[in-house]
PDB file of N, CA, C and O in Angstrom:
ATOM      1  N   MET K  28      75.193 106.727  59.503  1.00 79.00           N
ATOM      2  CA  MET K  28      74.221 107.807  59.533  1.00 79.00           C
ATOM      3  C   MET K  28      74.742 108.935  60.416  1.00 79.00           C
ATOM      4  O   MET K  28      75.292 108.701  61.474  1.00 79.00           O
ATOM      5  N   GLY K  29      74.514 110.137  59.951  1.00 91.00           N
ATOM      6  CA  GLY K  29      74.911 111.309  60.724  1.00 91.00           C
ATOM      7  C   GLY K  29      73.765 111.808  61.585  1.00 91.00           C
ATOM      8  O   GLY K  29      72.633 111.347  61.485  1.00 91.00           O
ATOM      9  N   LYS K  30      74.077 112.766  62.401  1.00 95.00           N
ATOM     10  CA  LYS K  30      73.072 113.358  63.289  1.00 95.00           C
ATOM     11  C   LYS K  30      72.430 114.567  62.612  1.00 95.00           C
ATOM     12  O   LYS K  30      73.019 115.187  61.731  1.00 95.00           O
ATOM     13  N   CYS K  31      71.253 114.929  63.077  1.00 95.00           N
ATOM     14  CA  CYS K  31      70.529 116.071  62.519  1.00 95.00           C
ATOM     15  C   CYS K  31      71.350 117.351  62.575  1.00 95.00           C
ATOM     16  O   CYS K  31      71.328 118.140  61.631  1.00 95.00           O
ATOM     17  N   ILE K  32      72.071 117.562  63.661  1.00 95.00           N
ATOM     18  CA  ILE K  32      72.833 118.800  63.799  1.00 95.00           C
ATOM     19  C   ILE K  32      73.870 118.952  62.686  1.00 95.00           C
ATOM     20  O   ILE K  32      74.242 120.057  62.328  1.00 95.00           O
ATOM     21  N   ASP K  33      74.317 117.859  62.110  1.00 96.00           N
ATOM     22  CA  ASP K  33      75.313 117.869  61.039  1.00 96.00           C
ATOM     23  C   ASP K  33      74.688 117.764  59.649  1.00 96.00           C
ATOM     24  O   ASP K  33      75.405 117.678  58.662  1.00 96.00           O
ATOM     25  N   CYS K  34      73.369 117.763  59.561  1.00 96.00           N
ATOM     26  CA  CYS K  34      72.676 117.509  58.297  1.00 96.00           C
ATOM     27  C   CYS K  34      72.223 118.808  57.628  1.00 96.00           C
ATOM     28  O   CYS K  34      71.721 119.732  58.284  1.00 96.00           O
ATOM     29  N   ALA K  35      72.356 118.867  56.316  1.00 96.00           N
ATOM     30  CA  ALA K  35      71.944 120.044  55.541  1.00 96.00           C
ATOM     31  C   ALA K  35      70.430 120.209  55.522  1.00 96.00           C
ATOM     32  O   ALA K  35      69.937 121.312  55.308  1.00 96.00           O
ATOM     33  N   ALA K  36      69.677 119.157  55.764  1.00 96.00           N
ATOM     34  CA  ALA K  36      68.217 119.216  55.698  1.00 96.00           C
ATOM     35  C   ALA K  36      67.574 119.678  57.007  1.00 96.00           C
ATOM     36  O   ALA K  36      66.387 119.997  57.036  1.00 96.00           O
ATOM     37  N   TRP K  37      68.338 119.723  58.087  1.00 96.00           N
ATOM     38  CA  TRP K  37      67.790 120.100  59.399  1.00 96.00           C
ATOM     39  C   TRP K  37      67.700 121.608  59.509  1.00 96.00           C
ATOM     40  O   TRP K  37      68.665 122.328  59.248  1.00 96.00           O
ATOM     41  N   ARG K  38      66.538 122.135  59.859  1.00 94.00           N
ATOM     42  CA  ARG K  38      66.296 123.577  59.904  1.00 94.00           C
ATOM     43  C   ARG K  38      65.828 124.014  61.288  1.00 94.00           C
ATOM     44  O   ARG K  38      64.770 123.587  61.746  1.00 94.00           O
ATOM     45  N   LEU K  39      66.596 124.853  61.941  1.00 89.00           N
ATOM     46  CA  LEU K  39      66.208 125.397  63.248  1.00 89.00           C
ATOM     47  C   LEU K  39      65.208 126.536  63.093  1.00 89.00           C
ATOM     48  O   LEU K  39      64.208 126.598  63.784  1.00 89.00           O
ATOM     49  N   ARG K  40      65.475 127.437  62.186  1.00 88.00           N
ATOM     50  CA  ARG K  40      64.629 128.625  62.023  1.00 88.00           C
ATOM     51  C   ARG K  40      63.191 128.279  61.641  1.00 88.00           C
ATOM     52  O   ARG K  40      62.262 128.972  62.015  1.00 88.00           O
ATOM     53  N   GLU K  41      63.012 127.236  60.890  1.00 92.00           N
ATOM     54  CA  GLU K  41      61.669 126.843  60.455  1.00 92.00           C
ATOM     55  C   GLU K  41      60.880 126.134  61.549  1.00 92.00           C
ATOM     56  O   GLU K  41      59.700 125.867  61.378  1.00 92.00           O
ATOM     57  N   ALA K  42      61.519 125.842  62.668  1.00 92.00           N
ATOM     58  CA  ALA K  42      60.848 125.143  63.768  1.00 92.00           C
ATOM     59  C   ALA K  42      60.071 126.094  64.671  1.00 92.00           C
ATOM     60  O   ALA K  42      59.388 125.646  65.595  1.00 92.00           O
ATOM     61  N   GLY K  43      60.179 127.382  64.426  1.00 90.00           N
ATOM     62  CA  GLY K  43      59.434 128.356  65.220  1.00 90.00           C
ATOM     63  C   GLY K  43      59.774 128.286  66.700  1.00 90.00           C
ATOM     64  O   GLY K  43      60.940 128.265  67.088  1.00 90.00           O
ATOM     65  N   GLU K  44      58.734 128.230  67.520  1.00 91.00           N
ATOM     66  CA  GLU K  44      58.918 128.210  68.981  1.00 91.00           C
ATOM     67  C   GLU K  44      59.689 126.980  69.460  1.00 91.00           C
ATOM     68  O   GLU K  44      60.350 127.027  70.497  1.00 91.00           O
ATOM     69  N   MET K  45      59.626 125.889  68.741  1.00 93.00           N
ATOM     70  CA  MET K  45      60.326 124.670  69.164  1.00 93.00           C
ATOM     71  C   MET K  45      61.846 124.817  69.068  1.00 93.00           C
ATOM     72  O   MET K  45      62.581 124.108  69.741  1.00 93.00           O
ATOM     73  N   SER K  46      62.313 125.746  68.246  1.00 90.00           N
ATOM     74  CA  SER K  46      63.757 125.959  68.147  1.00 90.00           C
ATOM     75  C   SER K  46      64.329 126.456  69.474  1.00 90.00           C
ATOM     76  O   SER K  46      65.492 126.223  69.777  1.00 90.00           O
ATOM     77  N   ARG K  47      63.504 127.115  70.281  1.00 88.00           N
ATOM     78  CA  ARG K  47      63.942 127.569  71.606  1.00 88.00           C
ATOM     79  C   ARG K  47      64.348 126.399  72.493  1.00 88.00           C
ATOM     80  O   ARG K  47      65.104 126.559  73.430  1.00 88.00           O
ATOM     81  N   HIS K  48      63.803 125.251  72.205  1.00 91.00           N
ATOM     82  CA  HIS K  48      64.079 124.051  72.993  1.00 91.00           C
ATOM     83  C   HIS K  48      65.116 123.157  72.311  1.00 91.00           C
ATOM     84  O   HIS K  48      65.347 122.028  72.745  1.00 91.00           O
ATOM     85  N   GLY K  49      65.711 123.646  71.220  1.00 92.00           N
ATOM     86  CA  GLY K  49      66.749 122.897  70.526  1.00 92.00           C
ATOM     87  C   GLY K  49      66.243 121.952  69.455  1.00 92.00           C
ATOM     88  O   GLY K  49      67.002 121.125  68.962  1.00 92.00           O
ATOM     89  N   PHE K  50      64.991 122.070  69.066  1.00 95.00           N
ATOM     90  CA  PHE K  50      64.436 121.196  68.043  1.00 95.00           C
ATOM     91  C   PHE K  50      64.396 121.899  66.695  1.00 95.00           C
ATOM     92  O   PHE K  50      64.227 123.110  66.618  1.00 95.00           O
ATOM     93  N   GLY K  51      64.534 121.121  65.638  1.00 95.00           N
ATOM     94  CA  GLY K  51      64.450 121.632  64.281  1.00 95.00           C
ATOM     95  C   GLY K  51      63.505 120.766  63.468  1.00 95.00           C
ATOM     96  O   GLY K  51      62.961 119.781  63.978  1.00 95.00           O
ATOM     97  N   VAL K  52      63.306 121.140  62.225  1.00 96.00           N
ATOM     98  CA  VAL K  52      62.491 120.335  61.317  1.00 96.00           C
ATOM     99  C   VAL K  52      63.373 119.882  60.161  1.00 96.00           C
ATOM    100  O   VAL K  52      64.365 120.523  59.832  1.00 96.00           O
ATOM    101  N   CYS K  53      62.979 118.800  59.533  1.00 95.00           N
ATOM    102  CA  CYS K  53      63.722 118.259  58.402  1.00 95.00           C
ATOM    103  C   CYS K  53      63.026 118.692  57.111  1.00 95.00           C
ATOM    104  O   CYS K  53      61.825 118.480  56.954  1.00 95.00           O
ATOM    105  N   SER K  54      63.780 119.277  56.206  1.00 95.00           N
ATOM    106  CA  SER K  54      63.194 119.694  54.941  1.00 95.00           C
ATOM    107  C   SER K  54      62.859 118.495  54.044  1.00 95.00           C
ATOM    108  O   SER K  54      62.196 118.653  53.034  1.00 95.00           O
ATOM    109  N   LEU K  55      63.297 117.313  54.445  1.00 93.00           N
ATOM    110  CA  LEU K  55      63.001 116.103  53.683  1.00 93.00           C
ATOM    111  C   LEU K  55      61.886 115.270  54.320  1.00 93.00           C
ATOM    112  O   LEU K  55      61.531 114.218  53.803  1.00 93.00           O
ATOM    113  N   GLY K  56      61.341 115.771  55.426  1.00 90.00           N
ATOM    114  CA  GLY K  56      60.313 115.022  56.157  1.00 90.00           C
ATOM    115  C   GLY K  56      59.052 115.836  56.366  1.00 90.00           C
ATOM    116  O   GLY K  56      58.829 116.858  55.715  1.00 90.00           O
ATOM    117  N   GLU K  57      58.239 115.387  57.310  1.00 90.00           N
ATOM    118  CA  GLU K  57      56.994 116.075  57.626  1.00 90.00           C
ATOM    119  C   GLU K  57      57.292 117.404  58.309  1.00 90.00           C
ATOM    120  O   GLU K  57      58.139 117.490  59.178  1.00 90.00           O
ATOM    121  N   ARG K  58      56.558 118.447  57.953  1.00 87.00           N
ATOM    122  CA  ARG K  58      56.779 119.783  58.499  1.00 87.00           C
ATOM    123  C   ARG K  58      56.350 119.897  59.957  1.00 87.00           C
ATOM    124  O   ARG K  58      56.730 120.824  60.644  1.00 87.00           O
ATOM    125  N   TRP K  59      55.542 118.980  60.424  1.00 91.00           N
ATOM    126  CA  TRP K  59      55.036 119.027  61.796  1.00 91.00           C
ATOM    127  C   TRP K  59      55.892 118.225  62.762  1.00 91.00           C
ATOM    128  O   TRP K  59      55.686 118.278  63.962  1.00 91.00           O
ATOM    129  N   LYS K  60      56.859 117.501  62.269  1.00 94.00           N
ATOM    130  CA  LYS K  60      57.678 116.628  63.102  1.00 94.00           C
ATOM    131  C   LYS K  60      58.964 117.348  63.505  1.00 94.00           C
ATOM    132  O   LYS K  60      59.794 117.689  62.658  1.00 94.00           O
ATOM    133  N   PHE K  61      59.118 117.600  64.800  1.00 96.00           N
ATOM    134  CA  PHE K  61      60.286 118.296  65.320  1.00 96.00           C
ATOM    135  C   PHE K  61      61.329 117.290  65.780  1.00 96.00           C
ATOM    136  O   PHE K  61      61.011 116.337  66.486  1.00 96.00           O
ATOM    137  N   LEU K  62      62.566 117.525  65.370  1.00 96.00           N
ATOM    138  CA  LEU K  62      63.643 116.581  65.644  1.00 96.00           C
ATOM    139  C   LEU K  62      64.742 117.220  66.497  1.00 96.00           C
ATOM    140  O   LEU K  62      65.151 118.353  66.239  1.00 96.00           O
ATOM    141  N   PRO K  63      65.256 116.470  67.480  1.00 96.00           N
ATOM    142  CA  PRO K  63      66.362 116.984  68.289  1.00 96.00           C
ATOM    143  C   PRO K  63      67.674 116.886  67.503  1.00 96.00           C
ATOM    144  O   PRO K  63      67.770 116.128  66.538  1.00 96.00           O
ATOM    145  N   PRO K  64      68.685 117.620  67.902  1.00 95.00           N
ATOM    146  CA  PRO K  64      69.953 117.614  67.163  1.00 95.00           C
ATOM    147  C   PRO K  64      70.655 116.256  67.129  1.00 95.00           C
ATOM    148  O   PRO K  64      71.403 115.972  66.206  1.00 95.00           O
ATOM    149  N   GLN K  65      70.394 115.403  68.096  1.00 95.00           N
ATOM    150  CA  GLN K  65      71.077 114.101  68.141  1.00 95.00           C
ATOM    151  C   GLN K  65      70.345 112.996  67.369  1.00 95.00           C
ATOM    152  O   GLN K  65      70.839 111.880  67.280  1.00 95.00           O
ATOM    153  N   ALA K  66      69.193 113.305  66.773  1.00 95.00           N
ATOM    154  CA  ALA K  66      68.441 112.297  66.009  1.00 95.00           C
ATOM    155  C   ALA K  66      69.216 111.918  64.743  1.00 95.00           C
ATOM    156  O   ALA K  66      70.017 112.686  64.227  1.00 95.00           O
ATOM    157  N   THR K  67      68.982 110.701  64.259  1.00 94.00           N
ATOM    158  CA  THR K  67      69.621 110.223  63.030  1.00 94.00           C
ATOM    159  C   THR K  67      68.567 109.698  62.070  1.00 94.00           C
ATOM    160  O   THR K  67      67.459 109.351  62.493  1.00 94.00           O
ATOM    161  N   CYS K  68      68.915 109.669  60.785  1.00 90.00           N
ATOM    162  CA  CYS K  68      68.015 109.079  59.797  1.00 90.00           C
ATOM    163  C   CYS K  68      68.809 108.697  58.551  1.00 90.00           C
ATOM    164  O   CYS K  68      69.913 109.199  58.328  1.00 90.00           O
ATOM    165  N   PRO K  69      68.241 107.856  57.692  1.00 92.00           N
ATOM    166  CA  PRO K  69      68.954 107.423  56.487  1.00 92.00           C
ATOM    167  C   PRO K  69      69.017 108.485  55.391  1.00 92.00           C
ATOM    168  O   PRO K  69      69.720 108.312  54.408  1.00 92.00           O
ATOM    169  N   LYS K  70      68.317 109.610  55.539  1.00 92.00           N
ATOM    170  CA  LYS K  70      68.308 110.665  54.522  1.00 92.00           C
ATOM    171  C   LYS K  70      69.409 111.703  54.756  1.00 92.00           C
ATOM    172  O   LYS K  70      69.437 112.737  54.108  1.00 92.00           O
ATOM    173  N   TYR K  71      70.315 111.423  55.661  1.00 94.00           N
ATOM    174  CA  TYR K  71      71.371 112.361  56.059  1.00 94.00           C
ATOM    175  C   TYR K  71      72.147 112.909  54.861  1.00 94.00           C
ATOM    176  O   TYR K  71      72.550 112.173  53.969  1.00 94.00           O
ATOM    177  N   GLN K  72      72.335 114.245  54.872  1.00 95.00           N
ATOM    178  CA  GLN K  72      73.149 114.939  53.876  1.00 95.00           C
ATOM    179  C   GLN K  72      74.083 115.874  54.639  1.00 95.00           C
ATOM    180  O   GLN K  72      73.605 116.753  55.357  1.00 95.00           O
ATOM    181  N   PRO K  73      75.388 115.711  54.522  1.00 96.00           N
ATOM    182  CA  PRO K  73      76.312 116.530  55.309  1.00 96.00           C
ATOM    183  C   PRO K  73      76.162 118.027  55.026  1.00 96.00           C
ATOM    184  O   PRO K  73      76.059 118.441  53.881  1.00 96.00           O
ATOM    185  N   ALA K  74      76.133 118.817  56.076  1.00 96.00           N
ATOM    186  CA  ALA K  74      76.057 120.277  55.972  1.00 96.00           C
ATOM    187  C   ALA K  74      77.472 120.852  55.963  1.00 96.00           C
ATOM    188  O   ALA K  74      78.401 120.222  56.478  1.00 96.00           O
ATOM    189  N   PRO K  75      77.639 122.050  55.403  1.00 97.00           N
ATOM    190  CA  PRO K  75      78.964 122.691  55.445  1.00 97.00           C
ATOM    191  C   PRO K  75      79.422 122.916  56.888  1.00 97.00           C
ATOM    192  O   PRO K  75      78.606 123.155  57.780  1.00 97.00           O
ATOM    193  N   ALA K  76      80.714 122.875  57.091  1.00 96.00           N
ATOM    194  CA  ALA K  76      81.284 123.007  58.442  1.00 96.00           C
ATOM    195  C   ALA K  76      80.912 124.321  59.110  1.00 96.00           C
ATOM    196  O   ALA K  76      80.668 124.352  60.318  1.00 96.00           O
ATOM    197  N   ASP K  77      80.830 125.412  58.353  1.00 97.00           N
ATOM    198  CA  ASP K  77      80.493 126.697  58.964  1.00 97.00           C
ATOM    199  C   ASP K  77      79.053 126.712  59.475  1.00 97.00           C
ATOM    200  O   ASP K  77      78.770 127.307  60.515  1.00 97.00           O
ATOM    201  N   VAL K  78      78.164 126.043  58.789  1.00 95.00           N
ATOM    202  CA  VAL K  78      76.768 125.950  59.225  1.00 95.00           C
ATOM    203  C   VAL K  78      76.675 125.136  60.518  1.00 95.00           C
ATOM    204  O   VAL K  78      75.994 125.533  61.465  1.00 95.00           O
ATOM    205  N   VAL K  79      77.374 124.032  60.560  1.00 95.00           N
ATOM    206  CA  VAL K  79      77.361 123.166  61.745  1.00 95.00           C
ATOM    207  C   VAL K  79      77.937 123.912  62.946  1.00 95.00           C
ATOM    208  O   VAL K  79      77.373 123.859  64.044  1.00 95.00           O
ATOM    209  N   SER K  80      79.029 124.640  62.748  1.00 96.00           N
ATOM    210  CA  SER K  80      79.641 125.361  63.881  1.00 96.00           C
ATOM    211  C   SER K  80      78.694 126.448  64.409  1.00 96.00           C
ATOM    212  O   SER K  80      78.632 126.664  65.620  1.00 96.00           O
ATOM    213  N   LYS K  81      77.948 127.109  63.545  1.00 93.00           N
ATOM    214  CA  LYS K  81      76.975 128.109  63.990  1.00 93.00           C
ATOM    215  C   LYS K  81      75.835 127.456  64.764  1.00 93.00           C
ATOM    216  O   LYS K  81      75.370 127.995  65.763  1.00 93.00           O
ATOM    217  N   ARG K  82      75.391 126.298  64.321  1.00 92.00           N
ATOM    218  CA  ARG K  82      74.334 125.567  65.036  1.00 92.00           C
ATOM    219  C   ARG K  82      74.798 125.167  66.423  1.00 92.00           C
ATOM    220  O   ARG K  82      74.071 125.324  67.401  1.00 92.00           O
ATOM    221  N   VAL K  83      75.995 124.622  66.491  1.00 93.00           N
ATOM    222  CA  VAL K  83      76.545 124.178  67.776  1.00 93.00           C
ATOM    223  C   VAL K  83      76.653 125.364  68.737  1.00 93.00           C
ATOM    224  O   VAL K  83      76.256 125.264  69.905  1.00 93.00           O
ATOM    225  N   ALA K  84      77.147 126.487  68.251  1.00 92.00           N
ATOM    226  CA  ALA K  84      77.283 127.672  69.097  1.00 92.00           C
ATOM    227  C   ALA K  84      75.922 128.168  69.566  1.00 92.00           C
ATOM    228  O   ALA K  84      75.743 128.515  70.729  1.00 92.00           O
ATOM    229  N   TRP K  85      74.946 128.195  68.675  1.00 89.00           N
ATOM    230  CA  TRP K  85      73.608 128.672  69.030  1.00 89.00           C
ATOM    231  C   TRP K  85      72.958 127.757  70.061  1.00 89.00           C
ATOM    232  O   TRP K  85      72.382 128.222  71.035  1.00 89.00           O
ATOM    233  N   LEU K  86      73.071 126.454  69.855  1.00 89.00           N
ATOM    234  CA  LEU K  86      72.485 125.500  70.795  1.00 89.00           C
ATOM    235  C   LEU K  86      73.195 125.527  72.149  1.00 89.00           C
ATOM    236  O   LEU K  86      72.582 125.262  73.180  1.00 89.00           O
ATOM    237  N   ALA K  87      74.488 125.847  72.149  1.00 90.00           N
ATOM    238  CA  ALA K  87      75.251 125.895  73.401  1.00 90.00           C
ATOM    239  C   ALA K  87      74.813 127.038  74.307  1.00 90.00           C
ATOM    240  O   ALA K  87      75.076 127.010  75.514  1.00 90.00           O
ATOM    241  N   LYS K  88      74.134 128.030  73.745  1.00 85.00           N
ATOM    242  CA  LYS K  88      73.651 129.153  74.550  1.00 85.00           C
ATOM    243  C   LYS K  88      72.594 128.719  75.553  1.00 85.00           C
ATOM    244  O   LYS K  88      72.331 129.413  76.521  1.00 85.00           O
ATOM    245  N   GLY K  89      71.996 127.578  75.298  1.00 73.00           N
ATOM    246  CA  GLY K  89      71.001 127.057  76.235  1.00 73.00           C
ATOM    247  C   GLY K  89      69.607 127.550  75.941  1.00 73.00           C
ATOM    248  O   GLY K  89      69.299 127.991  74.841  1.00 73.00           O
ATOM    249  N   LYS K  90      68.760 127.503  76.943  1.00 59.00           N
ATOM    250  CA  LYS K  90      67.348 127.867  76.795  1.00 59.00           C
ATOM    251  C   LYS K  90      67.194 129.338  76.379  1.00 59.00           C
ATOM    252  O   LYS K  90      67.794 130.213  76.967  1.00 59.00           O
ATOM    253  N   ARG K  91      66.396 129.550  75.376  1.00 55.00           N
ATOM    254  CA  ARG K  91      66.151 130.890  74.870  1.00 55.00           C
ATOM    255  C   ARG K  91      64.853 131.447  75.367  1.00 55.00           C
ATOM    256  O   ARG K  91      63.948 130.731  75.711  1.00 55.00           O
ATOM    257  N   LYS K  92      64.713 132.777  75.352  1.00 49.00           N
ATOM    258  CA  LYS K  92      63.483 133.422  75.778  1.00 49.00           C
ATOM    259  C   LYS K  92      62.786 134.076  74.620  1.00 49.00           C
ATOM    260  O   LYS K  92      63.322 134.360  73.633  1.00 49.00           O
TER     261      LYS K  92
END
């Protein structure tokens, strides 16, 4: 199983205010459930490398305002 940060179904932008804290939502799960980048699940679908690198860079910026 892969991690959410590497998954095509994990969405940061759709998490609204929770994305500031590094949480995203899964397009294959409940819309109200926020998942951290290190979470895993059996529905994992690999995301393109360019998407993953942008996520990693954005999350590395730290706490957002």
